[in-house]
Coordinates of C-alpha atoms in Angstrom, one line a residue:
M1 CA -28.7 22.2 -14.3
G2 CA -30.3 19.1 -13.6
K3 CA -28.9 16.4 -12.3
R4 CA -27.0 14.0 -14.5
N5 CA -26.4 11.4 -12.5
R6 CA -22.4 10.8 -12.9
A7 CA -19.5 11.0 -10.5
A8 CA -15.8 11.1 -12.0
V9 CA -13.2 10.1 -10.4
V10 CA -9.8 11.4 -11.3
V11 CA -5.9 10.5 -10.4
L12 CA -3.1 11.7 -12.5
G13 CA -1.5 7.8 -11.1
D14 CA -1.7 5.0 -11.6
I15 CA -5.5 2.8 -11.1
G16 CA -4.1 0.0 -10.8
R17 CA -1.9 1.5 -7.8
S18 CA -4.6 4.0 -6.3
P19 CA -6.7 1.7 -3.7
R20 CA -8.6 4.5 -2.4
M21 CA -9.3 6.0 -5.9
Q22 CA -10.8 2.6 -6.9
Y23 CA -12.7 1.3 -3.5
H24 CA -14.5 5.6 -3.7
A25 CA -15.5 4.5 -8.2
L26 CA -16.7 1.1 -6.2
S27 CA -18.9 3.2 -3.3
L28 CA -20.2 5.5 -6.6
A29 CA -21.6 3.0 -8.3
R30 CA -22.5 0.5 -5.9
Q31 CA -24.1 2.6 -2.7
A32 CA -24.6 5.7 -4.8
L33 CA -25.9 4.9 -7.6
L34 CA -23.6 7.0 -10.0
D35 CA -22.1 5.9 -13.5
V36 CA -18.7 5.9 -12.7
D37 CA -15.5 7.9 -15.2
I38 CA -12.1 6.9 -14.5
V39 CA -9.0 9.0 -16.0
A40 CA -6.4 8.1 -15.0
Y41 CA -3.1 6.5 -16.0
G42 CA -2.6 2.6 -16.5
G43 CA 0.1 0.4 -15.9
T44 CA -1.5 -1.6 -13.7
E45 CA -4.3 -3.5 -13.7
P46 CA -7.4 -3.2 -11.4
H47 CA -9.5 -5.1 -9.0
I48 CA -11.2 -7.1 -11.3
S49 CA -14.5 -5.8 -8.9
L50 CA -14.2 -2.1 -11.2
L51 CA -13.4 -4.2 -14.0
E52 CA -16.4 -6.0 -14.3
H53 CA -19.0 -3.7 -13.0
P54 CA -21.0 -2.2 -15.9
S55 CA -21.7 1.6 -13.9
I56 CA -17.9 2.0 -14.1
H57 CA -16.3 2.8 -18.0
I58 CA -12.3 3.7 -17.4
Y59 CA -10.3 5.8 -19.3
K60 CA -6.9 5.2 -19.4
M61 CA -3.7 9.1 -20.5
P62 CA -1.3 7.6 -22.4
Q63 CA 1.8 8.3 -20.0
W64 CA 4.5 10.6 -19.2
P65 CA 7.8 8.9 -21.4
T66 CA 10.6 8.1 -18.5
I67 CA 13.9 10.3 -19.1
P68 CA 16.2 8.6 -21.7
R69 CA 19.9 7.9 -20.3
S70 CA 20.6 8.6 -24.0
L71 CA 19.1 12.2 -23.6
P72 CA 22.5 15.4 -23.4
N73 CA 22.1 16.1 -20.1
I74 CA 21.3 19.7 -21.0
L75 CA 18.2 19.1 -23.1
R76 CA 16.9 17.1 -19.4
P77 CA 15.5 20.7 -17.8
L78 CA 13.3 21.2 -21.1
F79 CA 12.3 17.5 -21.0
L80 CA 11.2 17.8 -17.5
I81 CA 9.7 21.3 -18.1
L82 CA 7.3 19.9 -21.2
K83 CA 6.2 17.7 -18.5
P84 CA 3.5 19.6 -16.4
I85 CA 2.3 21.2 -20.0
V86 CA 1.6 18.0 -21.7
Q87 CA 0.2 17.1 -18.3
F88 CA -1.6 19.5 -18.0
L89 CA -3.6 19.5 -21.8
M90 CA -3.8 15.8 -22.2
L91 CA -6.0 15.8 -18.3
L92 CA -7.8 19.2 -19.6
W93 CA -8.6 17.2 -22.7
Y94 CA -10.2 14.5 -21.1
L95 CA -12.0 16.2 -18.5
C96 CA -13.6 18.3 -20.8
V97 CA -14.4 16.3 -24.4
K98 CA -14.0 12.6 -23.6
I99 CA -16.0 11.9 -20.9
P100 CA -19.8 12.7 -20.4
A101 CA -20.1 15.8 -18.2
P102 CA -20.6 14.7 -14.4
D103 CA -22.3 16.4 -11.1
A104 CA -18.7 16.1 -9.9
F105 CA -15.6 15.9 -10.3
I106 CA -14.3 13.4 -7.3
V107 CA -9.9 14.4 -7.8
Q108 CA -6.7 12.4 -5.3
N109 CA -3.7 14.9 -3.7
P110 CA -1.0 14.4 -4.0
P111 CA -0.1 14.8 -7.3
S112 CA -1.3 18.7 -6.5
V113 CA 0.4 20.3 -9.9
P114 CA -1.3 20.1 -12.8
T115 CA -4.0 17.7 -11.1
L116 CA -5.4 20.9 -8.7
V117 CA -5.8 23.5 -11.6
V118 CA -7.2 21.3 -14.1
V119 CA -10.3 20.1 -11.7
K120 CA -10.5 23.1 -11.0
W121 CA -10.9 24.2 -14.5
A122 CA -12.6 20.8 -15.8
S123 CA -15.3 21.7 -13.0
W124 CA -16.3 25.9 -14.2
L125 CA -16.7 24.6 -17.7
R126 CA -18.4 22.1 -17.3
Q127 CA -20.9 23.2 -13.9
S128 CA -19.8 20.2 -11.7
A129 CA -18.8 20.3 -8.1
F130 CA -15.2 20.0 -7.3
I131 CA -14.3 17.8 -4.5
V132 CA -10.5 17.1 -3.0
D133 CA -9.7 13.8 -1.5
W134 CA -6.3 14.8 1.0
H135 CA -4.5 11.2 1.4
N136 CA -0.9 13.4 1.6
F137 CA 0.2 17.0 0.7
G138 CA 2.0 17.3 -2.6
Y139 CA 4.5 19.6 -1.6
T140 CA 6.1 17.7 1.3
L141 CA 6.7 15.1 -1.0
L142 CA 8.6 17.0 -3.6
A143 CA 10.9 18.9 -0.5
L144 CA 12.3 15.1 0.1
S145 CA 14.0 15.9 -2.9
L146 CA 14.4 19.3 -3.0
G147 CA 13.9 20.2 1.0
R148 CA 11.6 22.9 2.0
S149 CA 13.1 26.0 1.1
S150 CA 13.5 25.2 -2.0
L151 CA 12.0 28.0 -4.2
F152 CA 9.5 25.0 -6.2
V153 CA 8.7 23.5 -2.9
M154 CA 7.0 26.9 -2.0
I155 CA 5.3 27.6 -5.4
Y156 CA 4.0 24.1 -5.6
R157 CA 2.6 24.3 -1.6
W158 CA 0.3 27.7 -2.8
I159 CA -0.7 26.0 -5.9
E160 CA -1.6 23.4 -4.0
K161 CA -3.6 25.6 -1.1
H162 CA -4.8 28.5 -3.7
Y163 CA -6.7 25.8 -5.5
G164 CA -7.8 23.4 -2.7
K165 CA -9.3 26.1 -1.0
M166 CA -11.2 26.5 -4.5
A167 CA -12.6 23.2 -3.9
H168 CA -16.4 22.6 -2.8
S169 CA -16.0 19.5 -0.3
S170 CA -12.4 18.1 0.9
L171 CA -12.2 14.4 2.0
C172 CA -9.0 13.6 4.2
V173 CA -7.6 10.9 5.5
T174 CA -6.9 11.5 9.0
R175 CA -8.1 13.8 12.1
A176 CA -4.6 15.2 11.8
M177 CA -4.5 16.1 8.3
Q178 CA -8.0 17.4 9.4
H179 CA -7.0 19.9 11.8
E180 CA -4.2 20.9 9.3
L181 CA -5.7 21.7 6.6
S182 CA -8.6 23.9 9.2
L183 CA -6.3 25.0 11.1
N184 CA -3.4 26.7 8.3
W185 CA -4.9 25.7 5.0
G186 CA -8.1 27.5 5.9
I187 CA -9.7 24.2 4.5
K188 CA -13.3 22.7 6.2
A189 CA -12.5 19.2 5.2
T190 CA -14.8 15.1 6.7
V191 CA -12.3 13.0 8.0
L192 CA -12.4 9.6 6.1
Y193 CA -10.8 6.6 7.3
D194 CA -9.7 4.6 4.8
Q195 CA -10.5 0.7 5.5
P196 CA -10.8 -2.5 4.1
P197 CA -12.6 -3.8 1.2
E198 CA -14.7 -7.1 1.7
F199 CA -11.6 -8.9 -0.4
F200 CA -9.6 -8.4 2.3
R201 CA -10.1 -11.4 4.8
P202 CA -8.2 -14.6 6.1
A203 CA -7.7 -16.9 3.3
S204 CA -8.3 -20.3 3.8
L205 CA -5.7 -23.0 3.8
E206 CA -7.0 -24.4 0.3
E207 CA -7.0 -20.1 -0.2
K208 CA -3.1 -20.3 0.9
H209 CA -2.0 -23.7 -0.4
N210 CA -3.1 -22.7 -3.9
L211 CA -1.7 -18.8 -3.7
F212 CA 1.8 -20.2 -2.4
C213 CA 1.9 -23.1 -5.6
R214 CA 1.0 -19.7 -8.0
I215 CA 3.7 -17.9 -6.9
S216 CA 6.5 -20.5 -6.1
K217 CA 8.3 -20.2 -9.0
S218 CA 9.0 -16.6 -6.7
L219 CA 9.7 -18.6 -3.6
H220 CA 11.9 -21.3 -4.8
K221 CA 14.5 -18.4 -6.4
P222 CA 16.9 -17.8 -3.5
Y223 CA 19.1 -14.5 -3.3
G224 CA 21.6 -16.6 -1.5
L225 CA 23.8 -19.0 -1.3
Q226 CA 23.0 -20.1 1.8
D227 CA 19.5 -19.1 1.0
C228 CA 17.6 -20.8 3.9
I229 CA 13.9 -21.8 2.4
S230 CA 14.9 -22.7 -1.6
N231 CA 18.5 -24.9 -0.2
G232 CA 16.4 -28.9 0.4
L233 CA 13.9 -27.3 2.5
T234 CA 10.8 -28.0 0.1
G235 CA 10.0 -30.4 -2.4
P236 CA 11.1 -29.3 -5.8
D237 CA 9.0 -26.9 -7.7
N238 CA 7.1 -28.8 -10.0
D239 CA 5.2 -30.5 -7.2
R240 CA 2.2 -28.4 -6.4
N241 CA 1.5 -30.8 -3.2
I242 CA 4.1 -29.2 -1.5
T243 CA 5.9 -25.4 -0.9
P244 CA 7.5 -24.1 1.9
F245 CA 4.1 -24.1 4.4
T246 CA 2.3 -26.3 3.4
A247 CA 2.1 -29.9 2.1
R248 CA -1.5 -31.6 0.1
V249 CA -1.7 -35.8 0.7
G250 CA -4.3 -36.9 -1.2
S251 CA -7.4 -34.2 -0.3
D252 CA -6.3 -32.6 2.7
I253 CA -3.7 -29.7 3.6
F254 CA -2.1 -29.4 6.3
M255 CA 0.6 -26.3 7.4
K256 CA 3.9 -27.6 8.2
Q257 CA 4.9 -27.9 11.8
N258 CA 8.8 -26.9 10.2
R259 CA 7.3 -23.5 7.6
P260 CA 9.2 -20.7 8.4
A261 CA 7.0 -17.7 9.5
L262 CA 5.1 -15.8 6.9
V263 CA 6.2 -11.7 7.1
V264 CA 5.0 -9.0 3.7
S265 CA 5.5 -5.2 3.9
S266 CA 4.3 -3.7 1.1
T267 CA 6.4 -0.6 -0.6
S268 CA 6.9 1.4 -3.7
W269 CA 10.1 1.4 -2.6
T270 CA 10.6 5.4 -2.0
P271 CA 12.3 7.8 -0.3
D272 CA 9.2 7.8 2.5
E273 CA 9.8 4.1 3.3
D274 CA 13.2 3.5 4.7
F275 CA 14.0 -0.2 3.7
G276 CA 17.6 -0.5 5.5
I277 CA 15.6 -0.8 8.8
L278 CA 14.3 -3.7 8.0
L279 CA 17.1 -5.5 5.9
E280 CA 19.1 -4.0 8.9
A281 CA 16.0 -5.6 12.1
A282 CA 16.9 -8.9 9.5
L283 CA 20.4 -9.2 10.0
M284 CA 20.3 -8.9 14.2
Y285 CA 17.3 -11.2 14.2
D286 CA 19.4 -13.8 11.7
R287 CA 22.7 -13.5 14.8
R288 CA 20.4 -13.0 17.8
V289 CA 19.2 -16.2 17.1
S290 CA 22.4 -17.9 16.2
A291 CA 23.8 -16.7 19.0
L292 CA 21.1 -18.5 21.7
L293 CA 21.1 -21.2 19.7
G294 CA 25.1 -21.3 20.2
E295 CA 25.0 -23.2 16.4
D296 CA 28.3 -23.6 14.1
D297 CA 27.8 -22.9 10.0
S298 CA 27.8 -26.5 9.8
T299 CA 24.7 -27.1 11.6
A300 CA 22.0 -28.4 9.3
N301 CA 18.9 -26.3 8.8
E302 CA 16.3 -28.9 8.9
V303 CA 18.3 -30.5 12.6
I304 CA 17.1 -26.5 13.8
W305 CA 13.6 -26.1 12.5
D306 CA 12.4 -29.7 13.0
R307 CA 12.6 -29.5 17.0
I308 CA 9.7 -26.5 17.8
H309 CA 11.4 -26.6 21.7
D310 CA 15.1 -28.0 23.9
G311 CA 13.4 -28.1 27.6
N312 CA 12.1 -24.8 28.3
K313 CA 14.1 -22.5 26.0
F314 CA 12.3 -21.8 22.5
L315 CA 13.6 -22.2 19.8
Y316 CA 13.2 -19.4 16.7
P317 CA 12.0 -20.5 13.1
R318 CA 13.2 -19.3 10.0
L319 CA 12.0 -15.6 8.1
L320 CA 10.6 -15.9 4.9
F321 CA 10.3 -11.9 3.8
I322 CA 7.9 -11.3 1.1
I323 CA 8.7 -7.7 0.0
T324 CA 5.4 -6.7 -3.3
G325 CA 5.1 -3.3 -4.6
K326 CA 7.5 -1.2 -7.4
G327 CA 9.2 1.8 -7.5
P328 CA 12.8 3.1 -8.4
E329 CA 14.8 2.2 -4.8
K330 CA 14.1 -1.5 -5.7
E331 CA 17.4 -2.5 -7.8
K332 CA 19.1 -0.8 -5.2
Y333 CA 18.1 -2.6 -2.4
E334 CA 17.3 -5.5 -4.0
E335 CA 21.1 -5.5 -4.7
K336 CA 21.7 -4.8 -0.7
I337 CA 20.0 -8.4 0.0
R338 CA 21.9 -10.2 -2.6
K339 CA 24.9 -9.1 -0.1
L340 CA 23.8 -10.4 3.6
S341 CA 25.0 -13.3 4.7
L342 CA 21.6 -14.3 6.0
K343 CA 21.2 -18.3 7.2
R344 CA 17.7 -17.9 8.6
V345 CA 16.1 -15.3 7.1
A346 CA 14.9 -15.1 3.1
F347 CA 13.8 -12.3 1.0
R348 CA 11.8 -12.5 -2.2
T349 CA 10.6 -9.6 -4.1
M350 CA 7.2 -9.3 -6.2
W351 CA 4.3 -8.3 -8.0
L352 CA 0.9 -9.3 -7.3
S353 CA -2.0 -9.1 -9.3
A354 CA -5.0 -7.3 -7.5
E355 CA -6.8 -10.1 -6.1
D356 CA -3.6 -12.8 -4.9
Y357 CA -1.9 -9.5 -2.5
P358 CA -5.0 -10.0 0.0
L359 CA -4.8 -13.8 -1.0
L360 CA -1.3 -13.1 0.4
L361 CA -2.0 -11.0 3.5
G362 CA -4.6 -13.3 4.4
S363 CA -1.7 -16.3 4.3
A364 CA 1.1 -14.1 6.2
D365 CA 2.1 -14.0 10.1
L366 CA 3.1 -10.8 10.7
G367 CA 3.0 -7.3 8.6
V368 CA 5.2 -5.0 8.6
C369 CA 5.2 -0.9 7.8
L370 CA 8.1 1.2 6.8
H371 CA 6.0 4.1 5.5
T372 CA 6.7 7.4 7.8
S373 CA 4.7 10.1 5.5
S374 CA 6.4 13.2 4.3
S375 CA 3.2 15.3 6.1
G376 CA 3.6 12.7 9.3
L377 CA -0.6 13.9 9.0
D378 CA -0.9 10.7 7.1
L379 CA -1.6 6.7 7.2
P380 CA -1.0 4.2 5.5
M381 CA -3.6 2.0 3.6
K382 CA -1.0 -1.3 3.4
V383 CA -2.0 -1.6 7.2
V384 CA -5.8 -1.0 6.9
D385 CA -5.2 -3.7 4.4
M386 CA -3.4 -5.7 6.5
F387 CA -5.8 -5.7 9.8
G388 CA -8.6 -6.6 7.3
C389 CA -6.7 -9.7 6.6
G390 CA -6.6 -10.0 10.1
L391 CA -2.9 -9.5 10.4
P392 CA -1.1 -7.7 12.6
V393 CA 1.9 -5.7 11.8
C394 CA 4.9 -3.6 13.4
A395 CA 5.3 -0.1 11.9
V396 CA 7.0 2.6 12.0
S397 CA 6.2 5.0 14.5
Y398 CA 5.3 8.8 13.4
S399 CA 3.1 11.4 14.7
C400 CA -0.6 10.7 13.9
I401 CA 0.0 6.9 13.7
K402 CA -1.4 5.8 17.0
E403 CA -4.5 6.9 15.1
L404 CA -4.5 3.7 13.1
V405 CA -2.1 0.9 15.9
D406 CA -3.1 0.2 18.4
V407 CA -0.5 -1.0 20.4
N408 CA -0.5 -4.7 21.8
K409 CA -3.8 -4.8 20.6
N410 CA -3.1 -4.4 16.2
G411 CA -0.5 -3.7 16.5
L412 CA 3.5 -2.7 17.7
L413 CA 5.4 0.0 16.5
F414 CA 9.1 0.7 16.2
S415 CA 11.3 3.4 15.5
S416 CA 14.4 1.9 14.7
S417 CA 15.8 -0.9 13.8
S418 CA 17.1 -2.2 16.6
E419 CA 13.6 -2.0 18.3
L420 CA 12.1 -4.0 15.1
A421 CA 13.9 -6.5 15.8
D422 CA 13.3 -7.5 19.5
E423 CA 9.6 -7.4 18.5
L424 CA 10.5 -10.2 15.8
M425 CA 12.6 -12.2 18.7
M426 CA 9.2 -11.4 20.8
L427 CA 6.6 -12.3 18.7
F428 CA 7.8 -15.9 16.8
E429 CA 9.6 -16.9 20.4
G430 CA 7.8 -20.7 19.8
F431 CA 6.2 -20.5 16.0
P432 CA 4.2 -21.8 15.3
E433 CA 2.5 -23.5 18.6
R434 CA 2.8 -21.1 21.2
C435 CA 3.0 -17.4 19.9
D436 CA 0.9 -15.7 22.8
A437 CA 1.6 -11.9 21.9
L438 CA 1.2 -12.4 18.3
D439 CA -2.6 -15.2 18.8
S440 CA -3.8 -12.2 21.0
M441 CA -3.5 -9.5 18.5
R442 CA -4.9 -11.9 15.7
S443 CA -7.2 -12.9 17.5
S444 CA -8.1 -9.0 18.5
L445 CA -8.7 -8.4 15.0
L446 CA -10.4 -11.3 13.9
E447 CA -13.1 -10.1 16.0
R448 CA -13.6 -6.8 14.7
V449 CA -12.0 -8.0 10.7
S450 CA -16.0 -8.2 9.6
S451 CA -17.4 -4.8 11.1
V452 CA -14.8 -2.3 10.1
R453 CA -14.7 -2.2 6.4
W454 CA -14.9 0.3 3.6
A455 CA -18.7 0.5 2.5
T456 CA -19.5 1.1 6.2
E457 CA -17.3 3.6 6.6
W458 CA -18.4 5.5 2.6
E459 CA -21.7 5.1 3.8
E460 CA -21.4 7.1 7.0
N461 CA -18.8 10.2 6.2
A462 CA -18.5 10.3 2.6
K463 CA -21.6 10.0 1.0
P464 CA -23.6 12.6 2.7
L465 CA -20.9 15.0 2.1
I466 CA -20.3 14.4 -2.3
N467 CA -25.1 14.6 -2.6
K468 CA -25.3 17.7 -0.5
V469 CA -22.2 18.6 -2.7
I470 CA -24.2 17.3 -6.0
S471 CA -27.5 18.4 -4.7
E472 CA -26.3 22.1 -4.4
R473 CA -24.3 21.8 -7.7
S474 CA -27.3 20.9 -9.6
R475 CA -30.2 23.1 -8.6

């Protein structure tokens, strides 16, 4: 069997919400000079660099429908049983018939069932290499809803381990996961750390202003009567020369002195990210600042925020939290946000294009990550993206997060809403002119931002492994 100069990237999920697999596809095409077939679900547009690359071909499978609310309860178990069967047959059809035979299948795990089974079968039928990229463990995600002692979870784990061991090679996201796979699963994996691609970078002043103009409608949409962003503090929402953060006078753009601090958090709105921690921390920040300033309810926001300091006591800025992402718990938390009585903190939720999301990170003052990991062995890619934009991060602390976050160098860790509130108070005291800790972390990130990129990491760790496996299978 000769070399075919093709690779297939397999995601049983929305390709637009699978950035690591998008980066794999780009590297396979750009650095390994292979034709790449992506088999995944649609739903969200991937980055334009994938769509425009002549060697990358995207095959979108039909989505399994959500369970209709009108479906009688007695039929719901049948609906759930049919789902993996239909997914199995659909994925097998695409991998064995719809796409050309590749030299290697590279599959994202999780989900593990039926993905690993199908890709193993397809690799055998098409005489291709089978490579698993371990992002996390599927059984631990299932255990979030069913519990670790569930029979379904135990069966799922057995399938994941059994077929994972059949792979010709494996990649994983942390050294902690590499150790777990080696010690308890009998799988030798190569660590491929997530790193930001070149389009995650600090935004220019003009890019910031243009972005804020594009999302102006969302920025001006308040979540409460006392919203501190939309209540007379900005120009009208159709004035493209003024935003809550920037203003254009003639051809000049400048950052407003009384602007709010922009805090960004990206979430999938799932149980492994406790968004309630962020809401509680925001409420604490709001109340602590009020107490420090001795304000009553009648104090005007304009007066408070036009002053930068009072003697030696620095004042604290308004905070605007922009929360991006889609997921099942979004509406629940949006309703909680509306019920909060906040005067100096505001929230906006939105979904951004693959091109605008890096610009938002590159325009923000701080990132917040609530990812806790169902296994405790993976790292949040959203933090990697933030670092690529020179954005310091406050992240939830868990077992292996220090493989990514270097405390006081590029970010801070917290374990409770009170700790996060303390960090917000410390980082934003004196904003925007005198935030020494925040500025120091940003400077540290900017020193490394150009040298640590996905293409370099992939060239050093993934490319030799993939070339070796393909070479062995093509003999």
